[in-house]
PDB file of C-alpha atoms in Angstrom:
ATOM      1  CA  MET W 931     -18.723 -62.421 -21.569  1.00  0.00           C
ATOM      2  CA  LYS W 932     -21.866 -62.075 -19.544  1.00  0.00           C
ATOM      3  CA  GLN W 933     -20.199 -60.273 -16.609  1.00  0.00           C
ATOM      4  CA  GLU W 934     -18.255 -57.799 -18.764  1.00  0.00           C
ATOM      5  CA  THR W 935     -18.323 -54.480 -17.178  1.00  0.00           C
ATOM      6  CA  THR W 936     -17.579 -51.019 -18.315  1.00  0.00           C
ATOM      7  CA  PHE W 937     -16.009 -48.736 -15.453  1.00  0.00           C
ATOM      8  CA  ALA W 938     -14.381 -45.522 -16.226  1.00  0.00           C
ATOM      9  CA  HIS W 939     -14.623 -45.748 -19.716  1.00  0.00           C
ATOM     10  CA  ALA W 940     -12.413 -49.272 -19.737  1.00  0.00           C
ATOM     11  CA  LYS W 941     -13.748 -52.773 -20.137  1.00  0.00           C
ATOM     12  CA  PHE W 942     -13.432 -55.026 -17.425  1.00  0.00           C
ATOM     13  CA  SER W 943     -13.945 -58.859 -17.662  1.00  0.00           C
ATOM     14  CA  ASN W 944     -16.033 -59.043 -14.921  1.00  0.00           C
ATOM     15  CA  PRO W 945     -16.843 -56.811 -11.652  1.00  0.00           C
ATOM     16  CA  PHE W 946     -14.313 -58.199  -9.036  1.00  0.00           C
ATOM     17  CA  MET W 947     -11.046 -57.029  -7.324  1.00  0.00           C
ATOM     18  CA  ASN W 948      -9.655 -57.245  -4.250  1.00  0.00           C
ATOM     19  CA  ALA W 949     -10.109 -54.579  -1.435  1.00  0.00           C
ATOM     20  CA  SER W 950      -7.212 -52.445  -0.696  1.00  0.00           C
ATOM     21  CA  GLY W 951      -5.567 -53.935   2.027  1.00  0.00           C
ATOM     22  CA  VAL W 952      -5.850 -57.409   1.548  1.00  0.00           C
ATOM     23  CA  HIS W 953      -3.626 -59.321  -0.288  1.00  0.00           C
ATOM     24  CA  CYS W 954      -1.739 -56.521  -2.066  1.00  0.00           C
ATOM     25  CA  MET W 955       1.340 -55.539   0.503  1.00  0.00           C
ATOM     26  CA  THR W 956       3.969 -56.729  -1.659  1.00  0.00           C
ATOM     27  CA  VAL W 957       4.732 -57.170  -5.481  1.00  0.00           C
ATOM     28  CA  GLU W 958       4.589 -60.966  -4.992  1.00  0.00           C
ATOM     29  CA  GLU W 959       0.925 -60.989  -3.626  1.00  0.00           C
ATOM     30  CA  LEU W 960       0.170 -58.180  -5.958  1.00  0.00           C
ATOM     31  CA  ASN W 961       1.038 -60.706  -8.889  1.00  0.00           C
ATOM     32  CA  ASP W 962      -0.964 -63.399  -7.320  1.00  0.00           C
ATOM     33  CA  LEU W 963      -4.262 -61.274  -7.831  1.00  0.00           C
ATOM     34  CA  LYS W 964      -2.997 -60.134 -11.401  1.00  0.00           C
ATOM     35  CA  LYS W 965      -2.746 -64.181 -12.194  1.00  0.00           C
ATOM     36  CA  SER W 966      -6.459 -64.743 -10.711  1.00  0.00           C
ATOM     37  CA  ASP W 967      -9.821 -64.496 -12.043  1.00  0.00           C
ATOM     38  CA  ALA W 968     -10.467 -60.794 -10.650  1.00  0.00           C
ATOM     39  CA  GLY W 969     -11.275 -58.277 -13.290  1.00  0.00           C
ATOM     40  CA  ALA W 970      -9.068 -55.646 -11.710  1.00  0.00           C
ATOM     41  CA  TYR W 971      -6.883 -55.476  -8.423  1.00  0.00           C
ATOM     42  CA  ILE W 972      -5.732 -52.495  -6.425  1.00  0.00           C
ATOM     43  CA  THR W 973      -2.481 -51.578  -4.523  1.00  0.00           C
ATOM     44  CA  LYS W 974      -2.430 -51.569  -0.878  1.00  0.00           C
ATOM     45  CA  SER W 975      -3.159 -47.855   0.365  1.00  0.00           C
ATOM     46  CA  SER W 976       0.021 -46.304   0.540  1.00  0.00           C
ATOM     47  CA  THR W 977       1.482 -43.524   2.764  1.00  0.00           C
ATOM     48  CA  LEU W 978       4.544 -41.122   1.607  1.00  0.00           C
ATOM     49  CA  GLU W 979       7.016 -43.276   3.497  1.00  0.00           C
ATOM     50  CA  LYS W 980       6.966 -46.983   4.624  1.00  0.00           C
ATOM     51  CA  ARG W 981       4.783 -47.866   7.714  1.00  0.00           C
ATOM     52  CA  GLU W 982       5.349 -50.870   9.810  1.00  0.00           C
ATOM     53  CA  GLY W 983       1.890 -50.233  10.846  1.00  0.00           C
ATOM     54  CA  ASN W 984       0.192 -51.331  14.501  1.00  0.00           C
ATOM     55  CA  PRO W 985       1.422 -54.169  16.873  1.00  0.00           C
ATOM     56  CA  SER W 986       0.060 -57.402  16.527  1.00  0.00           C
ATOM     57  CA  PRO W 987      -2.089 -59.166  17.274  1.00  0.00           C
ATOM     58  CA  ARG W 988      -4.055 -56.623  14.848  1.00  0.00           C
ATOM     59  CA  TYR W 989      -6.198 -58.749  12.264  1.00  0.00           C
ATOM     60  CA  VAL W 990      -8.529 -61.681  13.303  1.00  0.00           C
ATOM     61  CA  ASP W 991     -10.828 -63.625  11.449  1.00  0.00           C
ATOM     62  CA  LEU W 992     -14.381 -64.198  13.178  1.00  0.00           C
ATOM     63  CA  ALA W 993     -16.912 -66.461  12.781  1.00  0.00           C
ATOM     64  CA  LEU W 994     -19.097 -63.746  10.301  1.00  0.00           C
ATOM     65  CA  GLY W 995     -16.261 -61.260   9.064  1.00  0.00           C
ATOM     66  CA  SER W 996     -13.054 -59.838  10.652  1.00  0.00           C
ATOM     67  CA  ILE W 997     -11.792 -57.256  12.890  1.00  0.00           C
ATOM     68  CA  ASN W 998      -8.551 -55.353  12.099  1.00  0.00           C
ATOM     69  CA  SER W 999      -6.642 -52.440  13.339  1.00  0.00           C
ATOM     70  CA  MET W1000      -3.885 -52.932  10.900  1.00  0.00           C
ATOM     71  CA  GLY W1001      -2.688 -49.175  11.083  1.00  0.00           C
ATOM     72  CA  LEU W1002      -1.796 -48.611   7.654  1.00  0.00           C
ATOM     73  CA  PRO W1003       1.396 -51.034   6.998  1.00  0.00           C
ATOM     74  CA  ASN W1004       2.505 -50.619   3.705  1.00  0.00           C
ATOM     75  CA  LEU W1005       6.015 -50.327   1.509  1.00  0.00           C
ATOM     76  CA  GLY W1006       5.655 -46.709   0.793  1.00  0.00           C
ATOM     77  CA  PHE W1007       4.428 -44.670  -1.904  1.00  0.00           C
ATOM     78  CA  HIS W1008       7.152 -45.157  -4.619  1.00  0.00           C
ATOM     79  CA  TYR W1009       7.260 -49.070  -3.873  1.00  0.00           C
ATOM     80  CA  TYR W1010       3.539 -49.236  -5.451  1.00  0.00           C
ATOM     81  CA  LEU W1011       4.088 -46.303  -8.186  1.00  0.00           C
ATOM     82  CA  ASP W1012       6.929 -48.420  -9.601  1.00  0.00           C
ATOM     83  CA  TYR W1013       5.012 -51.396  -9.613  1.00  0.00           C
ATOM     84  CA  ALA W1014       2.296 -49.841 -11.345  1.00  0.00           C
ATOM     85  CA  LEU W1015       4.664 -48.094 -14.033  1.00  0.00           C
ATOM     86  CA  GLU W1016       5.834 -51.349 -14.570  1.00  0.00           C
ATOM     87  CA  GLN W1017       2.616 -53.152 -14.931  1.00  0.00           C
ATOM     88  CA  GLN W1018       1.380 -50.455 -17.103  1.00  0.00           C
ATOM     89  CA  LYS W1019       3.897 -51.470 -19.583  1.00  0.00           C
ATOM     90  CA  HIS W1020       2.026 -54.768 -20.124  1.00  0.00           C
ATOM     91  CA  GLN W1021      -1.407 -53.857 -20.389  1.00  0.00           C
ATOM     92  CA  GLU W1022      -2.692 -57.102 -18.435  1.00  0.00           C
ATOM     93  CA  THR W1023      -5.182 -56.958 -15.638  1.00  0.00           C
ATOM     94  CA  PRO W1024      -6.325 -53.389 -14.876  1.00  0.00           C
ATOM     95  CA  LEU W1025      -4.614 -51.905 -11.678  1.00  0.00           C
ATOM     96  CA  PHE W1026      -5.780 -49.455  -9.391  1.00  0.00           C
ATOM     97  CA  PHE W1027      -3.661 -47.442  -7.026  1.00  0.00           C
ATOM     98  CA  SER W1028      -4.614 -46.861  -3.506  1.00  0.00           C
ATOM     99  CA  ILE W1029      -3.583 -43.781  -1.410  1.00  0.00           C
ATOM    100  CA  ALA W1030      -4.250 -42.686   2.043  1.00  0.00           C
ATOM    101  CA  GLY W1031      -1.916 -39.873   3.392  1.00  0.00           C
ATOM    102  CA  MET W1032      -1.400 -39.375   7.165  1.00  0.00           C
ATOM    103  CA  SER W1033      -2.523 -35.678   6.378  1.00  0.00           C
ATOM    104  CA  LYS W1034      -4.044 -33.602   4.025  1.00  0.00           C
ATOM    105  CA  GLU W1035      -0.836 -32.538   2.831  1.00  0.00           C
ATOM    106  CA  GLU W1036       0.657 -35.666   2.105  1.00  0.00           C
ATOM    107  CA  ASN W1037      -2.513 -36.687   0.085  1.00  0.00           C
ATOM    108  CA  ILE W1038      -1.916 -33.463  -2.156  1.00  0.00           C
ATOM    109  CA  GLU W1039       1.834 -34.346  -2.407  1.00  0.00           C
ATOM    110  CA  MET W1040       1.308 -38.117  -3.637  1.00  0.00           C
ATOM    111  CA  LEU W1041      -1.589 -37.075  -6.057  1.00  0.00           C
ATOM    112  CA  LYS W1042       0.513 -34.128  -7.578  1.00  0.00           C
ATOM    113  CA  ILE W1043       3.445 -37.168  -7.961  1.00  0.00           C
ATOM    114  CA  ILE W1044       0.792 -39.210  -9.750  1.00  0.00           C
ATOM    115  CA  GLN W1045      -0.479 -36.353 -11.865  1.00  0.00           C
ATOM    116  CA  ASP W1046       2.969 -35.652 -12.973  1.00  0.00           C
ATOM    117  CA  SER W1047       4.063 -39.286 -13.562  1.00  0.00           C
ATOM    118  CA  ALA W1048       3.167 -41.771 -16.522  1.00  0.00           C
ATOM    119  CA  PHE W1049       0.698 -43.539 -14.714  1.00  0.00           C
ATOM    120  CA  SER W1050      -2.698 -43.838 -16.663  1.00  0.00           C
ATOM    121  CA  GLY W1051      -4.711 -46.038 -14.483  1.00  0.00           C
ATOM    122  CA  ILE W1052      -7.437 -45.108 -11.961  1.00  0.00           C
ATOM    123  CA  THR W1053      -6.528 -43.561  -8.458  1.00  0.00           C
ATOM    124  CA  GLU W1054      -8.258 -44.344  -5.183  1.00  0.00           C
ATOM    125  CA  LEU W1055      -8.195 -41.768  -2.430  1.00  0.00           C
ATOM    126  CA  ASN W1056      -8.964 -43.467   0.916  1.00  0.00           C
ATOM    127  CA  LEU W1057     -10.821 -40.695   2.999  1.00  0.00           C
ATOM    128  CA  SER W1058     -11.695 -43.486   5.593  1.00  0.00           C
ATOM    129  CA  CYS W1059      -8.704 -45.403   7.267  1.00  0.00           C
ATOM    130  CA  PRO W1060     -10.108 -45.737  11.037  1.00  0.00           C
ATOM    131  CA  ASN W1061      -7.409 -47.388  12.538  1.00  0.00           C
ATOM    132  CA  VAL W1062      -4.421 -45.000  12.740  1.00  0.00           C
ATOM    133  CA  PRO W1063      -4.356 -43.879  16.930  1.00  0.00           C
ATOM    134  CA  GLY W1064      -4.688 -40.238  16.992  1.00  0.00           C
ATOM    135  CA  LYS W1065      -6.102 -39.664  13.185  1.00  0.00           C
ATOM    136  CA  PRO W1066      -9.718 -38.950  12.776  1.00  0.00           C
ATOM    137  CA  GLN W1067     -11.663 -40.323   9.602  1.00  0.00           C
ATOM    138  CA  MET W1068     -11.458 -37.353   6.907  1.00  0.00           C
ATOM    139  CA  ALA W1069     -14.848 -38.330   5.505  1.00  0.00           C
ATOM    140  CA  TYR W1070     -16.523 -38.014   8.572  1.00  0.00           C
ATOM    141  CA  ASP W1071     -15.834 -34.236   8.363  1.00  0.00           C
ATOM    142  CA  PHE W1072     -17.634 -32.760   6.115  1.00  0.00           C
ATOM    143  CA  GLN W1073     -16.110 -29.397   5.442  1.00  0.00           C
ATOM    144  CA  ALA W1074     -12.626 -30.914   5.584  1.00  0.00           C
ATOM    145  CA  THR W1075     -13.568 -33.341   2.971  1.00  0.00           C
ATOM    146  CA  GLU W1076     -14.864 -30.972   0.301  1.00  0.00           C
ATOM    147  CA  ASP W1077     -11.902 -28.397   1.274  1.00  0.00           C
ATOM    148  CA  LEU W1078      -9.597 -31.223   0.205  1.00  0.00           C
ATOM    149  CA  LEU W1079     -11.553 -32.147  -2.946  1.00  0.00           C
ATOM    150  CA  GLU W1080     -11.317 -28.789  -4.136  1.00  0.00           C
ATOM    151  CA  ARG W1081      -7.863 -28.542  -3.891  1.00  0.00           C
ATOM    152  CA  VAL W1082      -7.057 -31.957  -5.194  1.00  0.00           C
ATOM    153  CA  PHE W1083      -9.425 -30.959  -8.381  1.00  0.00           C
ATOM    154  CA  SER W1084      -7.424 -27.548  -9.055  1.00  0.00           C
ATOM    155  CA  PHE W1085      -4.652 -29.686 -10.303  1.00  0.00           C
ATOM    156  CA  PHE W1086      -5.520 -33.533 -10.717  1.00  0.00           C
ATOM    157  CA  LYS W1087      -6.594 -34.348 -14.004  1.00  0.00           C
ATOM    158  CA  LYS W1088      -7.137 -37.960 -14.054  1.00  0.00           C
ATOM    159  CA  PRO W1089      -9.289 -40.724 -13.006  1.00  0.00           C
ATOM    160  CA  LEU W1090      -9.987 -40.550  -9.204  1.00  0.00           C
ATOM    161  CA  GLY W1091     -12.094 -42.526  -6.765  1.00  0.00           C
ATOM    162  CA  VAL W1092     -12.760 -41.815  -2.860  1.00  0.00           C
ATOM    163  CA  LYS W1093     -13.340 -44.628  -0.711  1.00  0.00           C
ATOM    164  CA  LEU W1094     -15.620 -43.615   1.629  1.00  0.00           C
ATOM    165  CA  PRO W1095     -16.551 -44.958   5.663  1.00  0.00           C
ATOM    166  CA  PRO W1096     -20.137 -45.934   6.194  1.00  0.00           C
ATOM    167  CA  TYR W1097     -22.629 -43.531   7.074  1.00  0.00           C
ATOM    168  CA  PHE W1098     -25.736 -44.158   9.254  1.00  0.00           C
ATOM    169  CA  ASP W1099     -27.849 -41.164   8.700  1.00  0.00           C
ATOM    170  CA  LEU W1100     -30.035 -40.377   5.681  1.00  0.00           C
ATOM    171  CA  VAL W1101     -29.151 -36.603   6.104  1.00  0.00           C
ATOM    172  CA  HIS W1102     -25.658 -37.526   5.837  1.00  0.00           C
ATOM    173  CA  PHE W1103     -26.170 -39.231   2.733  1.00  0.00           C
ATOM    174  CA  ASP W1104     -27.706 -36.521   1.512  1.00  0.00           C
ATOM    175  CA  GLN W1105     -25.143 -34.005   2.496  1.00  0.00           C
ATOM    176  CA  MET W1106     -22.153 -35.847   1.459  1.00  0.00           C
ATOM    177  CA  ALA W1107     -23.742 -36.766  -2.289  1.00  0.00           C
ATOM    178  CA  ASP W1108     -24.256 -32.718  -2.223  1.00  0.00           C
ATOM    179  CA  ILE W1109     -20.448 -32.206  -1.608  1.00  0.00           C
ATOM    180  CA  LEU W1110     -19.388 -35.124  -4.104  1.00  0.00           C
ATOM    181  CA  ASN W1111     -21.556 -34.153  -6.633  1.00  0.00           C
ATOM    182  CA  LYS W1112     -19.589 -31.111  -7.128  1.00  0.00           C
ATOM    183  CA  PHE W1113     -16.564 -32.691  -8.615  1.00  0.00           C
ATOM    184  CA  PRO W1114     -15.875 -34.670 -11.620  1.00  0.00           C
ATOM    185  CA  LEU W1115     -15.039 -37.728  -9.411  1.00  0.00           C
ATOM    186  CA  THR W1116     -15.012 -41.337 -11.130  1.00  0.00           C
ATOM    187  CA  TYR W1117     -16.386 -43.202  -8.507  1.00  0.00           C
ATOM    188  CA  VAL W1118     -17.266 -43.616  -4.672  1.00  0.00           C
ATOM    189  CA  ASN W1119     -16.285 -46.702  -3.226  1.00  0.00           C
ATOM    190  CA  SER W1120     -18.794 -47.626  -0.425  1.00  0.00           C
ATOM    191  CA  VAL W1121     -17.675 -49.135   2.460  1.00  0.00           C
ATOM    192  CA  ASN W1122     -14.371 -49.506   4.708  1.00  0.00           C
ATOM    193  CA  SER W1123     -14.895 -51.206   7.679  1.00  0.00           C
ATOM    194  CA  ILE W1124     -17.073 -50.124  10.136  1.00  0.00           C
ATOM    195  CA  GLY W1125     -14.636 -48.686  12.919  1.00  0.00           C
ATOM    196  CA  ASN W1126     -14.136 -48.620  16.508  1.00  0.00           C
ATOM    197  CA  ALA W1127     -15.878 -51.867  16.741  1.00  0.00           C
ATOM    198  CA  LEU W1128     -14.938 -54.269  19.930  1.00  0.00           C
ATOM    199  CA  PHE W1129     -14.931 -58.125  19.866  1.00  0.00           C
ATOM    200  CA  ILE W1130     -14.139 -60.103  23.007  1.00  0.00           C
ATOM    201  CA  ASP W1131     -12.625 -63.613  23.374  1.00  0.00           C
ATOM    202  CA  SER W1132     -15.377 -64.756  26.249  1.00  0.00           C
ATOM    203  CA  GLU W1133     -13.045 -67.630  27.593  1.00  0.00           C
ATOM    204  CA  ALA W1134      -9.921 -65.484  27.988  1.00  0.00           C
ATOM    205  CA  GLU W1135     -11.880 -62.273  28.917  1.00  0.00           C
ATOM    206  CA  ALA W1136      -9.927 -60.263  27.152  1.00  0.00           C
ATOM    207  CA  VAL W1137     -10.181 -58.112  23.581  1.00  0.00           C
ATOM    208  CA  VAL W1138      -8.635 -60.013  20.686  1.00  0.00           C
ATOM    209  CA  ILE W1139      -6.358 -57.280  18.987  1.00  0.00           C
ATOM    210  CA  LYS W1140      -3.860 -55.361  20.616  1.00  0.00           C
ATOM    211  CA  PRO W1141      -4.113 -51.715  19.182  1.00  0.00           C
ATOM    212  CA  LYS W1142      -6.239 -49.442  20.470  1.00  0.00           C
ATOM    213  CA  ASN W1143      -7.355 -51.855  23.372  1.00  0.00           C
ATOM    214  CA  GLY W1144      -8.909 -53.711  21.247  1.00  0.00           C
ATOM    215  CA  PHE W1145     -10.999 -51.527  19.314  1.00  0.00           C
ATOM    216  CA  GLY W1146     -10.698 -52.023  15.263  1.00  0.00           C
ATOM    217  CA  GLY W1147     -12.520 -52.193  12.122  1.00  0.00           C
ATOM    218  CA  LEU W1148     -15.166 -54.579  11.607  1.00  0.00           C
ATOM    219  CA  GLY W1149     -15.694 -56.317   8.023  1.00  0.00           C
ATOM    220  CA  GLY W1150     -17.175 -59.161   6.501  1.00  0.00           C
ATOM    221  CA  GLN W1151     -20.788 -60.841   6.612  1.00  0.00           C
ATOM    222  CA  TYR W1152     -21.364 -58.524   9.898  1.00  0.00           C
ATOM    223  CA  ILE W1153     -21.547 -55.453   7.694  1.00  0.00           C
ATOM    224  CA  LYS W1154     -23.026 -56.452   4.680  1.00  0.00           C
ATOM    225  CA  PRO W1155     -26.426 -54.623   5.478  1.00  0.00           C
ATOM    226  CA  THR W1156     -24.744 -51.414   5.930  1.00  0.00           C
ATOM    227  CA  ALA W1157     -22.793 -51.865   2.864  1.00  0.00           C
ATOM    228  CA  LEU W1158     -25.899 -52.284   0.908  1.00  0.00           C
ATOM    229  CA  ALA W1159     -27.392 -49.413   2.185  1.00  0.00           C
ATOM    230  CA  ASN W1160     -24.390 -46.881   1.761  1.00  0.00           C
ATOM    231  CA  VAL W1161     -24.369 -48.472  -2.128  1.00  0.00           C
ATOM    232  CA  ARG W1162     -27.989 -47.588  -2.523  1.00  0.00           C
ATOM    233  CA  ALA W1163     -28.010 -44.564  -0.682  1.00  0.00           C
ATOM    234  CA  PHE W1164     -25.221 -43.030  -3.088  1.00  0.00           C
ATOM    235  CA  TYR W1165     -26.606 -44.483  -6.064  1.00  0.00           C
ATOM    236  CA  THR W1166     -29.836 -42.976  -5.977  1.00  0.00           C
ATOM    237  CA  ARG W1167     -28.004 -39.712  -5.102  1.00  0.00           C
ATOM    238  CA  LEU W1168     -24.779 -39.109  -7.328  1.00  0.00           C
ATOM    239  CA  LYS W1169     -25.076 -37.913 -10.650  1.00  0.00           C
ATOM    240  CA  PRO W1170     -24.774 -40.818 -12.942  1.00  0.00           C
ATOM    241  CA  GLU W1171     -21.262 -40.108 -14.299  1.00  0.00           C
ATOM    242  CA  ILE W1172     -20.365 -40.861 -10.625  1.00  0.00           C
ATOM    243  CA  GLN W1173     -19.829 -45.153 -10.688  1.00  0.00           C
ATOM    244  CA  ILE W1174     -20.300 -46.850  -7.238  1.00  0.00           C
ATOM    245  CA  ILE W1175     -17.911 -49.698  -6.144  1.00  0.00           C
ATOM    246  CA  GLY W1176     -19.693 -51.768  -3.850  1.00  0.00           C
ATOM    247  CA  THR W1177     -17.536 -53.191  -0.756  1.00  0.00           C
ATOM    248  CA  GLY W1178     -18.412 -55.075   2.277  1.00  0.00           C
ATOM    249  CA  GLY W1179     -19.650 -58.501   2.973  1.00  0.00           C
ATOM    250  CA  ILE W1180     -19.165 -59.869  -0.384  1.00  0.00           C
ATOM    251  CA  GLU W1181     -18.432 -63.555   0.310  1.00  0.00           C
ATOM    252  CA  THR W1182     -20.402 -65.387  -2.191  1.00  0.00           C
ATOM    253  CA  GLY W1183     -22.195 -64.701  -5.808  1.00  0.00           C
ATOM    254  CA  GLN W1184     -25.025 -63.706  -4.001  1.00  0.00           C
ATOM    255  CA  ASP W1185     -23.615 -61.306  -1.737  1.00  0.00           C
ATOM    256  CA  ALA W1186     -22.284 -59.697  -5.294  1.00  0.00           C
ATOM    257  CA  PHE W1187     -25.788 -59.874  -7.004  1.00  0.00           C
ATOM    258  CA  GLU W1188     -27.317 -57.673  -4.156  1.00  0.00           C
ATOM    259  CA  HIS W1189     -24.765 -55.395  -4.544  1.00  0.00           C
ATOM    260  CA  LEU W1190     -24.711 -54.980  -7.869  1.00  0.00           C
ATOM    261  CA  LEU W1191     -28.930 -54.942  -7.673  1.00  0.00           C
ATOM    262  CA  CYS W1192     -28.199 -51.666  -5.246  1.00  0.00           C
ATOM    263  CA  GLY W1193     -25.858 -50.160  -7.941  1.00  0.00           C
ATOM    264  CA  ALA W1194     -22.507 -51.046  -7.540  1.00  0.00           C
ATOM    265  CA  THR W1195     -20.658 -51.422 -10.754  1.00  0.00           C
ATOM    266  CA  MET W1196     -17.235 -53.045  -9.531  1.00  0.00           C
ATOM    267  CA  LEU W1197     -17.211 -54.946  -6.287  1.00  0.00           C
ATOM    268  CA  GLN W1198     -13.943 -55.613  -4.057  1.00  0.00           C
ATOM    269  CA  VAL W1199     -13.848 -58.599  -1.853  1.00  0.00           C
ATOM    270  CA  GLY W1200     -11.738 -58.217   1.529  1.00  0.00           C
ATOM    271  CA  THR W1201     -12.172 -60.443   4.786  1.00  0.00           C
ATOM    272  CA  ALA W1202     -13.305 -63.291   2.237  1.00  0.00           C
ATOM    273  CA  LEU W1203     -10.211 -62.915  -0.059  1.00  0.00           C
ATOM    274  CA  HIS W1204      -8.379 -63.102   3.522  1.00  0.00           C
ATOM    275  CA  LYS W1205      -9.510 -66.145   4.485  1.00  0.00           C
ATOM    276  CA  GLU W1206      -9.729 -67.794   1.135  1.00  0.00           C
ATOM    277  CA  GLY W1207      -7.098 -66.651  -0.985  1.00  0.00           C
ATOM    278  CA  PRO W1208      -7.217 -65.451  -4.664  1.00  0.00           C
ATOM    279  CA  GLY W1209      -9.033 -68.808  -5.771  1.00  0.00           C
ATOM    280  CA  ILE W1210     -12.333 -66.998  -4.335  1.00  0.00           C
ATOM    281  CA  PHE W1211     -12.118 -64.976  -7.508  1.00  0.00           C
ATOM    282  CA  THR W1212     -13.112 -67.914  -9.609  1.00  0.00           C
ATOM    283  CA  ARG W1213     -15.753 -69.200  -7.044  1.00  0.00           C
ATOM    284  CA  ILE W1214     -17.523 -65.970  -6.553  1.00  0.00           C
ATOM    285  CA  SER W1215     -17.594 -65.299 -10.591  1.00  0.00           C
ATOM    286  CA  LYS W1216     -18.991 -68.623 -11.253  1.00  0.00           C
ATOM    287  CA  GLU W1217     -21.665 -68.373  -8.351  1.00  0.00           C
ATOM    288  CA  LEU W1218     -22.870 -64.770 -10.050  1.00  0.00           C
ATOM    289  CA  GLN W1219     -23.030 -66.561 -13.412  1.00  0.00           C
ATOM    290  CA  GLU W1220     -25.249 -69.204 -12.094  1.00  0.00           C
ATOM    291  CA  ILE W1221     -27.498 -66.713 -10.130  1.00  0.00           C
ATOM    292  CA  MET W1222     -27.598 -64.548 -13.774  1.00  0.00           C
ATOM    293  CA  ASP W1223     -28.210 -67.984 -15.709  1.00  0.00           C
ATOM    294  CA  GLU W1224     -30.868 -68.764 -13.338  1.00  0.00           C
ATOM    295  CA  LYS W1225     -32.551 -65.322 -13.673  1.00  0.00           C
ATOM    296  CA  GLY W1226     -32.199 -65.085 -17.529  1.00  0.00           C
ATOM    297  CA  TYR W1227     -29.774 -62.384 -17.396  1.00  0.00           C
ATOM    298  CA  GLN W1228     -27.425 -61.989 -20.452  1.00  0.00           C
ATOM    299  CA  SER W1229     -25.620 -58.877 -18.994  1.00  0.00           C
ATOM    300  CA  ILE W1230     -25.152 -57.212 -15.611  1.00  0.00           C
ATOM    301  CA  ASP W1231     -26.483 -54.050 -16.755  1.00  0.00           C
ATOM    302  CA  GLU W1232     -29.971 -55.588 -17.235  1.00  0.00           C
ATOM    303  CA  PHE W1233     -30.019 -55.499 -13.322  1.00  0.00           C
ATOM    304  CA  ARG W1234     -27.820 -53.116 -11.860  1.00  0.00           C
ATOM    305  CA  GLY W1235     -29.147 -50.896  -9.933  1.00  0.00           C
ATOM    306  CA  LYS W1236     -32.779 -52.303 -10.485  1.00  0.00           C
ATOM    307  CA  LEU W1237     -33.653 -52.915  -6.755  1.00  0.00           C
ATOM    308  CA  LYS W1238     -37.647 -52.820  -6.403  1.00  0.00           C
ATOM    309  CA  SER W1239     -39.223 -51.058  -3.751  1.00  0.00           C
ATOM    310  CA  LEU W1240     -42.234 -52.098  -1.914  1.00  0.00           C
TER     311      LEU W1240
END
């Protein structure tokens, strides 16, 4: 398999998976992903208790992407943990488990339950949920992020990655990388949506989503250059044992190729998956393969991270 990928010491048939939040709320949606051509899949970011999330309309597809203010709707931590433990018995498509507590203490509590459970997969700690009113993004508070990771790694011994928001300043890349390099992280996922964008329906002279007076996270093609910059920045700053998941604006095989060229190992698809459904993984994998064949690459490792500078 030319797209076979080694990630967290496990082999994946290809680097593609869903981004947490898209097509992964229910067992039925998760099973759709499991049956698709994705190399792996991830649960909805869960909170300890079930959440309804923000009022609708809260997700709108746009010409070049999407805007959303979902507010972390999910069916509760134990719903997804039960699913993950059941799937583990069959050892089919690898499953990642995503959590996004409403507080530091809630994240600690969920991670302690995972640590004490039979779950042997990879956990993703979402430090970048931009759409919960009144809650700041943890990963923009560098000291709070370091404090949380210190507590987490005092007891958590299983594979753990963190999902980060986009950063826009070279100094912030340096500072966050310095913090992340202190810990035995499995990976960094860059990026979550760009927080607090505003999209206007000019005919109605109104915003298009209801929560937060129309402010929401921007995704899709709009954010690909920012996502690529974040993948590259962390790939060149993190110690090599911390791998990168590239997320943001992946809609075609070309987009996937560029994320891999910047240094990503796995790739998460969000907005385009929402628009197209799980069949996207068949198409996008085929398109990536066509690019690799045209360029004469026998494996992703031959070009991963090898972006040239001028």
